[in-house]
Coordinates of C-alpha atoms in Angstrom, one line a residue:
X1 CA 0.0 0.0 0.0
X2 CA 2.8 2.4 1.0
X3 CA 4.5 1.5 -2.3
X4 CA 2.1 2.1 -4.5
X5 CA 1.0 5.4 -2.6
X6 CA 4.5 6.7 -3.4
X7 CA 4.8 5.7 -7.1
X8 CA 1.4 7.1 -7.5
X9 CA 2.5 10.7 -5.9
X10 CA 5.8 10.4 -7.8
X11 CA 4.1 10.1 -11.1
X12 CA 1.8 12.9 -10.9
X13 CA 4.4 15.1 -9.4
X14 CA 6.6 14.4 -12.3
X15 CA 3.6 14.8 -14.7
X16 CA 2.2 18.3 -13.3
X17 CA 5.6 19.6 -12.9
X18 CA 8.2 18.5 -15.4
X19 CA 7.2 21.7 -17.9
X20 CA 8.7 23.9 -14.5
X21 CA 11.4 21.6 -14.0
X22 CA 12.0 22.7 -17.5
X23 CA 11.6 26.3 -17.0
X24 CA 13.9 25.8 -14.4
X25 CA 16.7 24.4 -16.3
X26 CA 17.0 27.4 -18.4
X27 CA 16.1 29.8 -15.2
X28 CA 19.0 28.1 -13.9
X29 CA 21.7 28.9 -17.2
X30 CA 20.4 32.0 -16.9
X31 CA 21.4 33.0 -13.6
X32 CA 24.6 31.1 -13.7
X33 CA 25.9 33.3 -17.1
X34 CA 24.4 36.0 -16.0
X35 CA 25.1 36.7 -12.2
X36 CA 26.7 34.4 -10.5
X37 CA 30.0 34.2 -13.3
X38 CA 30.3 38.2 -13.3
X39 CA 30.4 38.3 -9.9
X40 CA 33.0 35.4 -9.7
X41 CA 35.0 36.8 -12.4
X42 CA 34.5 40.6 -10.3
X43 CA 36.0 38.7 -7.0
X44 CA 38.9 37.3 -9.0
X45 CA 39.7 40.4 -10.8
X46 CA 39.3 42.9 -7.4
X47 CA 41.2 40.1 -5.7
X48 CA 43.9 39.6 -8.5
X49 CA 44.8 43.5 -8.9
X50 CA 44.2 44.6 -5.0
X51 CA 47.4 41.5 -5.1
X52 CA 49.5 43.0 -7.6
X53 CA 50.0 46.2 -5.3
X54 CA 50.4 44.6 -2.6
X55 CA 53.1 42.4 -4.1
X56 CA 55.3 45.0 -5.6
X57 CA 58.5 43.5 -4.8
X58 CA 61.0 42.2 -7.6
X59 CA 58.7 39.7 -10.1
X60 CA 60.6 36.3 -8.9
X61 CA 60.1 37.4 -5.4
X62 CA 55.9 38.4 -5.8
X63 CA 56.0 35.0 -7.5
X64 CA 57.3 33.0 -4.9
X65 CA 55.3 34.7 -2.1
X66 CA 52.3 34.4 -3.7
X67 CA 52.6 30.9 -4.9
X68 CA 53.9 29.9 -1.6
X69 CA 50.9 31.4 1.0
X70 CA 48.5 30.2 -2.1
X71 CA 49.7 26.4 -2.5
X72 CA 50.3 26.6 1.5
X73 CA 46.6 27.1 2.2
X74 CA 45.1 25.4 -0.6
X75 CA 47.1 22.4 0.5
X76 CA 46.8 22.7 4.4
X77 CA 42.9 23.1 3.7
X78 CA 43.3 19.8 1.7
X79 CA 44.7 17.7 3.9
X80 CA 42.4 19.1 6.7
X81 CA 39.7 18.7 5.1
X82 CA 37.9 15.8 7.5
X83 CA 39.2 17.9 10.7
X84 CA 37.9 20.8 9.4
X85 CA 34.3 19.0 8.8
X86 CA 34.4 17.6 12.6
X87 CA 35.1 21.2 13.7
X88 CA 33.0 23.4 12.2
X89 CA 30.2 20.6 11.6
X90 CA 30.0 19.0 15.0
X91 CA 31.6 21.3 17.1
X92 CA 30.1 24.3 16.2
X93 CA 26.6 24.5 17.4
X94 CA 25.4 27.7 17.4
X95 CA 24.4 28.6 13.9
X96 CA 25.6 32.0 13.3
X97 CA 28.9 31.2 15.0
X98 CA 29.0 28.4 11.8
X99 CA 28.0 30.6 9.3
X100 CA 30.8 33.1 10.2
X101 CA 33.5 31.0 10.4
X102 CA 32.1 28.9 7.4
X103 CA 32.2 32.3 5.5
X104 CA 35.6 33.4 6.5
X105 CA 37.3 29.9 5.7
X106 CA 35.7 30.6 2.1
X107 CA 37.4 33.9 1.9
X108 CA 40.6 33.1 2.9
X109 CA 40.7 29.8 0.8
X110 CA 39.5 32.6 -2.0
X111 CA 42.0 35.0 -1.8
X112 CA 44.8 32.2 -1.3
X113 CA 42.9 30.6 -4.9
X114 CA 43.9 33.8 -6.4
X115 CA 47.2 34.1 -4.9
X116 CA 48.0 30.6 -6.4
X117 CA 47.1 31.6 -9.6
X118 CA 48.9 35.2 -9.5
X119 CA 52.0 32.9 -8.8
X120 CA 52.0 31.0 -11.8
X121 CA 50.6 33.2 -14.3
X122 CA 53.4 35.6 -13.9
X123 CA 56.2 32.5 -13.4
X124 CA 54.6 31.8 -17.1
X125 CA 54.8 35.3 -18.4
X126 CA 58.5 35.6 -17.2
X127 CA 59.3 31.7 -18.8
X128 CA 57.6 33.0 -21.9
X129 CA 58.5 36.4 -22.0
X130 CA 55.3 37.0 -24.8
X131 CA 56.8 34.5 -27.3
X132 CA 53.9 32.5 -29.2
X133 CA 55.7 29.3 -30.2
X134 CA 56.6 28.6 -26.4
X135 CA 53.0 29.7 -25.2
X136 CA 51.5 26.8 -27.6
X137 CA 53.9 24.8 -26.5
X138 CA 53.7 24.9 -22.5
X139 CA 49.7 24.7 -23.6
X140 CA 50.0 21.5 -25.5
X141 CA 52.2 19.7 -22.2
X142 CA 50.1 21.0 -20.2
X143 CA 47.0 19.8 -21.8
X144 CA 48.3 16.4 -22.6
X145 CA 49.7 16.3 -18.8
X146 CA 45.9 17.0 -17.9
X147 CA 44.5 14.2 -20.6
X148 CA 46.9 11.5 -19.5
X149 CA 45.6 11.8 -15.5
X150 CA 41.9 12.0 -16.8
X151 CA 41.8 16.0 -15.2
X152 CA 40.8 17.7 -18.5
X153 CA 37.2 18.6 -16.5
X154 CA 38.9 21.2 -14.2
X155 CA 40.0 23.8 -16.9
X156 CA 36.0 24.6 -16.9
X157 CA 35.0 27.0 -14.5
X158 CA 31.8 29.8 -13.9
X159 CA 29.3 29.6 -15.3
X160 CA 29.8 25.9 -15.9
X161 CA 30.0 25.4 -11.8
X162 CA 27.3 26.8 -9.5
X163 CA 28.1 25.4 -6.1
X164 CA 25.7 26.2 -3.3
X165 CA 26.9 26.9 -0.1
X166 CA 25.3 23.7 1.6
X167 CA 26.2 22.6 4.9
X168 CA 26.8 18.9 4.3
X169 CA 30.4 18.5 2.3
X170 CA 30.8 22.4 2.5
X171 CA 34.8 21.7 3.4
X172 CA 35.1 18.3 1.5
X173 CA 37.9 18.9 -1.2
X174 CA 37.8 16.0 -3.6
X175 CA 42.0 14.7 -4.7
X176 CA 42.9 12.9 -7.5
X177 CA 43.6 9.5 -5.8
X178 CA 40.7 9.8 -3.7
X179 CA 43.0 8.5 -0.5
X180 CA 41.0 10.4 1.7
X181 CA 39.3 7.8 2.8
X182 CA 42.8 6.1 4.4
X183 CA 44.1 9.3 6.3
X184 CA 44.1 7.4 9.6
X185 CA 45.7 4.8 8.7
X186 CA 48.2 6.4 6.1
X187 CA 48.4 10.2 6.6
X188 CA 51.5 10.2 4.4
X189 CA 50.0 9.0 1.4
X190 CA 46.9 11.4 2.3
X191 CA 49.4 14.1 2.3
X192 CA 51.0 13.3 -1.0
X193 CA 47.8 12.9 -2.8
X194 CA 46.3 16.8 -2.1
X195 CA 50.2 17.7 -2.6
X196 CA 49.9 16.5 -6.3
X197 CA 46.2 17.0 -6.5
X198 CA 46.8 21.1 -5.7
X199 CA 49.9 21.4 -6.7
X200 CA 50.5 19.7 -9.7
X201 CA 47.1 19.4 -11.2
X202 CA 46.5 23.1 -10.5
X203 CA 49.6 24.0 -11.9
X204 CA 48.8 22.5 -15.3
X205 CA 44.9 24.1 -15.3
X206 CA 46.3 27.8 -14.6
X207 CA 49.1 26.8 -17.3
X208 CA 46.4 26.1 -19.7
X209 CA 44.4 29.1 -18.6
X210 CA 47.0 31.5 -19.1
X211 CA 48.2 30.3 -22.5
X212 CA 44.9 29.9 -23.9
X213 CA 44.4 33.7 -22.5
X214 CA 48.1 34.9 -24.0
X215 CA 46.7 33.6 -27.3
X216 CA 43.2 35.5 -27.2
X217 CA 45.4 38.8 -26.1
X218 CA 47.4 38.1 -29.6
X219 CA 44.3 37.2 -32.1
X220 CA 41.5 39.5 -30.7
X221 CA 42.2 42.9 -31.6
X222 CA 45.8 43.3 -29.8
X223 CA 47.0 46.1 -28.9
X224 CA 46.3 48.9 -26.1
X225 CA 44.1 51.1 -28.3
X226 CA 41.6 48.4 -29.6
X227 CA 41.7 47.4 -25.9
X228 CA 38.3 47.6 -25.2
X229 CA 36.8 46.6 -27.9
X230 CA 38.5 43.3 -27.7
X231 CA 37.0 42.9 -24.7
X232 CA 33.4 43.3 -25.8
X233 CA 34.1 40.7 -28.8
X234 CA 35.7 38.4 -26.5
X235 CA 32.8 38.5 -23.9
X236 CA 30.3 38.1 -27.0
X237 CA 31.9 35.1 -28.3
X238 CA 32.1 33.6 -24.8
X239 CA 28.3 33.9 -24.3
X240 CA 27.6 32.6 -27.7
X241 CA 29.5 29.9 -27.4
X242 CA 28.7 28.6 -24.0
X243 CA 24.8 29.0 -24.5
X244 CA 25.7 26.9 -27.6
X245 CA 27.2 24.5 -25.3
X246 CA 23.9 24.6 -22.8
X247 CA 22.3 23.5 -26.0
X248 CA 24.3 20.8 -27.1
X249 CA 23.8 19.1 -24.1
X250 CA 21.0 16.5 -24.9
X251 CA 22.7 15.9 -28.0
X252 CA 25.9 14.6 -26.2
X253 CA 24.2 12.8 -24.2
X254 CA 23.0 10.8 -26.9
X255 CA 25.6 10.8 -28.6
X256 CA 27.9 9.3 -25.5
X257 CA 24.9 6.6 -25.0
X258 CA 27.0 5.2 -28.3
X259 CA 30.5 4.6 -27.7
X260 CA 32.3 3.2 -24.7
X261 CA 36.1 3.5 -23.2
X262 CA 38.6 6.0 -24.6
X263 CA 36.1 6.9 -27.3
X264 CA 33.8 8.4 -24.8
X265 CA 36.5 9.7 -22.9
X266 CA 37.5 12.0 -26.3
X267 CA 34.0 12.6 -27.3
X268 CA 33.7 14.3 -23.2
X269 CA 37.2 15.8 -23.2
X270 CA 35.9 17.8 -26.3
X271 CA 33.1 18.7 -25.0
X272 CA 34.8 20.2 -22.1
X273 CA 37.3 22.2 -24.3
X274 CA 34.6 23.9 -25.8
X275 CA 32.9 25.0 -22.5
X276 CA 37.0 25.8 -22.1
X277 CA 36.8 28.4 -24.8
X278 CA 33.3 29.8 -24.0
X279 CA 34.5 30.3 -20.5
X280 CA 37.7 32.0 -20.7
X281 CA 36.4 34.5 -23.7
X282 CA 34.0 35.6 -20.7
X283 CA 36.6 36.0 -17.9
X284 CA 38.3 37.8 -20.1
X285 CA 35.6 39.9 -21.7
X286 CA 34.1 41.0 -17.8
X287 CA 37.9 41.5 -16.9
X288 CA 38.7 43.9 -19.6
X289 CA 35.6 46.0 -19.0
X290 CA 36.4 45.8 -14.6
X291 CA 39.6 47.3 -15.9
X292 CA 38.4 49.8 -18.7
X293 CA 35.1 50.9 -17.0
X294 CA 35.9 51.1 -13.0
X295 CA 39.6 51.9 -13.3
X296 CA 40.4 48.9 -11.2
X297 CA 43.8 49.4 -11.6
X298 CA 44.6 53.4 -10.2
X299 CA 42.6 52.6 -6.9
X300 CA 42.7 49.6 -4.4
X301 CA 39.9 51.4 -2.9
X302 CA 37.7 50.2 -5.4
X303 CA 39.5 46.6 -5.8
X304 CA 38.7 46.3 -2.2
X305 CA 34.8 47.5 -2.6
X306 CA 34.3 45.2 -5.6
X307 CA 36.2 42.3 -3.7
X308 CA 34.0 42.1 -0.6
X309 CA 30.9 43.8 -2.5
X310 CA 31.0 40.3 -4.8
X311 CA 31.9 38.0 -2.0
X312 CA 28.8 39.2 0.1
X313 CA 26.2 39.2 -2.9
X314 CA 27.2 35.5 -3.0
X315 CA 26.8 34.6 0.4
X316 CA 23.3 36.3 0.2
X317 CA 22.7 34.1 -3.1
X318 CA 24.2 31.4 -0.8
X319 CA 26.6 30.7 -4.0
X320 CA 30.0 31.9 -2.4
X321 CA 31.9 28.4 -2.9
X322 CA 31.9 29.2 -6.6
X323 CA 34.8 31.2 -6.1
X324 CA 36.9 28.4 -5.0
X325 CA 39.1 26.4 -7.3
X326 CA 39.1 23.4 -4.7
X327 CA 40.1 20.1 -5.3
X328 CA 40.0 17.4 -8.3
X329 CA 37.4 15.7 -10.7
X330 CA 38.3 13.0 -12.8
X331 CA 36.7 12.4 -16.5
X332 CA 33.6 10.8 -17.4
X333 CA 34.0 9.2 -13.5
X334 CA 29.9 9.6 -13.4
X335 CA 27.9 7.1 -14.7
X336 CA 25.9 7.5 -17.7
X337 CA 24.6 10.9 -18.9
X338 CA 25.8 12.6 -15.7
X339 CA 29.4 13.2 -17.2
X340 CA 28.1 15.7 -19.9
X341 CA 25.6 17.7 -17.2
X342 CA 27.3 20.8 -15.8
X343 CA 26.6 21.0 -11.9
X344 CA 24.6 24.5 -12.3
X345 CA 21.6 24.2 -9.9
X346 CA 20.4 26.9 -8.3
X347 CA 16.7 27.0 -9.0
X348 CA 16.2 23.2 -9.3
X349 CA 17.6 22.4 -6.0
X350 CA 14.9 24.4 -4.3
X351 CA 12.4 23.3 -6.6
X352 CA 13.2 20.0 -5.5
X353 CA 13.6 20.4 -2.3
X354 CA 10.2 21.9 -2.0
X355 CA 8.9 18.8 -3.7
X356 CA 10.4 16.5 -1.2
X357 CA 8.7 18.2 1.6
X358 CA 5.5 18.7 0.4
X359 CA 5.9 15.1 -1.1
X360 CA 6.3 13.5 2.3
X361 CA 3.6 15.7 4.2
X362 CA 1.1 14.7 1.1
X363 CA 2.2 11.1 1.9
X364 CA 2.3 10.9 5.4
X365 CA -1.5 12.6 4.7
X366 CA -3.0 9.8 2.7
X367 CA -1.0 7.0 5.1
X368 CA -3.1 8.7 7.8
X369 CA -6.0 8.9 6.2
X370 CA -5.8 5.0 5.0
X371 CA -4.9 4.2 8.7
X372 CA -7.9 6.2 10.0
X373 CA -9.8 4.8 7.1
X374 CA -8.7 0.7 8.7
X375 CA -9.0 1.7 11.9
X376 CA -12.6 2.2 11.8
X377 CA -13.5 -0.3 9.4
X378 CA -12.0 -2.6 12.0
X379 CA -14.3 -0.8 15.1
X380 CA -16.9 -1.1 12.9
X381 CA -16.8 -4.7 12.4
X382 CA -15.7 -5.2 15.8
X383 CA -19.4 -3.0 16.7
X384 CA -21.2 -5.3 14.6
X385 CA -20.0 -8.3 15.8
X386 CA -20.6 -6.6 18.9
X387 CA -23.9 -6.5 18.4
X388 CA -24.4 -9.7 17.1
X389 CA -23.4 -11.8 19.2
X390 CA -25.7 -9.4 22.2
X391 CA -28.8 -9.9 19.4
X392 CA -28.2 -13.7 19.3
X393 CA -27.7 -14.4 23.1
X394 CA -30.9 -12.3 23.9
X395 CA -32.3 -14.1 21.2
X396 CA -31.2 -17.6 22.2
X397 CA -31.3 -17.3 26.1
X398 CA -34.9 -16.3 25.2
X399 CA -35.3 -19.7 23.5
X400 CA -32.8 -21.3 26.1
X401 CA -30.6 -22.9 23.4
X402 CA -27.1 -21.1 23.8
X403 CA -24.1 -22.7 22.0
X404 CA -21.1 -23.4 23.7
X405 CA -18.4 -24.6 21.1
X406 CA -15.2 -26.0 23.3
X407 CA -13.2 -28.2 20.4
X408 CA -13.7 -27.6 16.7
X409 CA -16.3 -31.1 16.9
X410 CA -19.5 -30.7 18.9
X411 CA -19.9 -31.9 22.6
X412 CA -22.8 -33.2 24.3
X413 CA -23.6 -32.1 27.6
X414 CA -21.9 -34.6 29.6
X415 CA -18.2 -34.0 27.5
X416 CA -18.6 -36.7 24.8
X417 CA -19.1 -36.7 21.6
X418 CA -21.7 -36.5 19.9
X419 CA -21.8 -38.9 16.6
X420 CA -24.3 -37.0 14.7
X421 CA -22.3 -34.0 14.8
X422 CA -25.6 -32.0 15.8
X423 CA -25.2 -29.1 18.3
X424 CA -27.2 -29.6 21.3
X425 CA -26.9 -26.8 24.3
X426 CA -25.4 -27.1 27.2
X427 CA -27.6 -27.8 30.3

């Protein structure tokens, strides 16, 4: 009964509401290209700038302070990352006291993201010193380095990634060996594996990243007086090609339904590099106009307004984790159609949510009601036997014949049997 109860609930939810669900799913693009990626891409550039005069020191020397504090707290927050659950999970009852200190970890594993990434980018620039041949070079390594572990996945950022600011996994950092589930026993391969997983792996997408970026600088208008132009073509291409990518996405699932092993794998990894190239033509479209429009770079007033301004829109939005680049996610590692589906749900979750509560209440209604509904079937058959058997004694002590049944076979009244099985009353 309670089975069929919930199938029956589930199938007219899912008829009366997939045409939202829909609706939804576009809602969702929407407010992930829209919002939340300019106000990651706003953090970033605030954060990456407010950096750059704080750091003005000799290049080699702003590189290695920023790419040791940024690998020092991306991997410290890696390895820590099951502490840091127990603490701030557990621990921490009161539920602003979380929220703060949830908040604040977020920031300062933001700004040591950025840090990271300052690090390398300008290690590249001074390696390449502007020459193309090398930046397609270090791009190809780097790429193939990232193909060869199955990492390809991570070069795809906002507005492919909305992460909500849940409570359950909030500190959970995935690695690329996945050891985390062995830290008590072996806290030295634990260690190892978020040292490559941030270290390596990270160093490979930001070297990707900032070739990819060196090469749009040198095709898209270059030059300082076409400056900002280039960035309104780059930031038009980048929306044009990532809604096309939003819409390709039932498509690819198809088509993956149709090959297996490596052949998939290729199929996904080029999927992702197109996302790639949608993505960083918007970065660097909203960057260029940050730069060109609020004169980012003459103030650190206004890098530090746009850095925490950003920041706190996305905690109200609840979306602030999508600033982080935390952890490592392996190729086509989800089963079926999952691989190709780009974790952008805002809207849905809460849709869905909503559904499971009202879902439940609507099912623990009708399991009341069909308890009620037994529950007095059964009093009402216990009332008529009730009165039954008071009908039938009146009736029979008014005749004088009352049965008495003792054993399933009739008994006369002196306790044997009676051979002709007819009832006779008990004296």
């Amino acid at each position: 009964m309670r089975a069929s109860i919930i199938v029956g609930i589930d199938r007219t939810s899912y008829q009366n509401h997939s045409k939202l669900y829909g609706y939804l799913s576009v809602l969702d693009i929407c407010f992930s290209c829209l919002i939340i990626a300019p106000l990651v891409v706003t953090f970033w550039c605030s954060t990456w700038i407010a950096l750059s005069k704080i750091f003005v020191f000799q290049p080699l020397i702003s590189v290695y302070i920023s790419v040791t504090f940024g690998f020092t707290v991306l991997i410290s927050f890696t390895a820590l990352q099951k502490q840091l659950q127990v603490l701030f999970s557990e621990h921490i009852g009161n539920r602003f006291l979380y929220f703060f200190s949830s908040r604040l970890y977020t920031q300062i594993f933001g700004i040591a993201s950025v840090s990271s990434w300052y690090g390398v980018w300008n290690a590249f620039d001074t390696l390449t010193g502007g020459n193309i041949k090398i930046t397609v070079v270090i791009v190809l390594i780097s790429y193939v380095g990232l193909f060869c572990t199955k990492t390809v996945r991570n070069i795809t950022s906002s507005p492919f990634a909305l992460i909500t600011d849940r409570r359950q996994g909030y500190f959970d950092v995935p690695t690329l060996f996945q050891w985390s589930n062995i830290w008590k026993k072996n806290k030295f391969l634990y260690i190892l594996d978020s040292i490559f997983s941030v270290f390596i792996v990270g160093t490979l997408v930001i070297l990707v990243w900032r070739g990819a970026w060196c090469l749009l600088d040198q095709t898209i208008f270059p030059g300082n007086e076409t400056y900002l132009l280039s960035g309104w073509i780059s930031l038009g291409i980048g929306y044009s090609i990532v809604f096309a990518t939003f819409a390709l996405q039932r498509f690819m699932k198809i088509l993956i339904r149709m090959y297996h092993g490596w052949k998939r794998l290729v199929i996904i990894d080029t999927y992702v590099v197109i996302s790639f190239c949608g993505t960083i033509n918007i970065w660097r479209g909203i960057w260029i106009l940050l730069e060109e429009y609020v004169n980012l770079e003459n103030s650190l007033t206004n890098c530090v307004i746009l850095h925490f301004l950003s920041f706190f829109i996305l905690v109200i939005f609840n979306s602030s984790n999508t600033l982080l680049v935390r952890g490592v996610y392996i190729d086509a590692e989800e089963n079926g159609e999952d691989c190709v589906e780009f974790p952008c749900y805002y809207f849905r979750l809460r849709f869905q949510e909503k559904q499971k509560k009202k879902t439940l209440v609507e099912l623990n209604n009708v399991t009341n009601k069909v308890l009620n509904v037994e529950k007095k079937d059964d009093c009402r058959l216990n009332d008529d036997r009730d009165k039954k058997s008071e009908t039938e004694i009146i009736s029979e002590i008014n005749h004088q014949q009352v049965p008495l049944i003792v054993n399933d076979s009739p008994n006369t009244g002196n306790g044997e049997v009676n051979s002709n099985n007819d009832e006779k009353p008990n004296s």
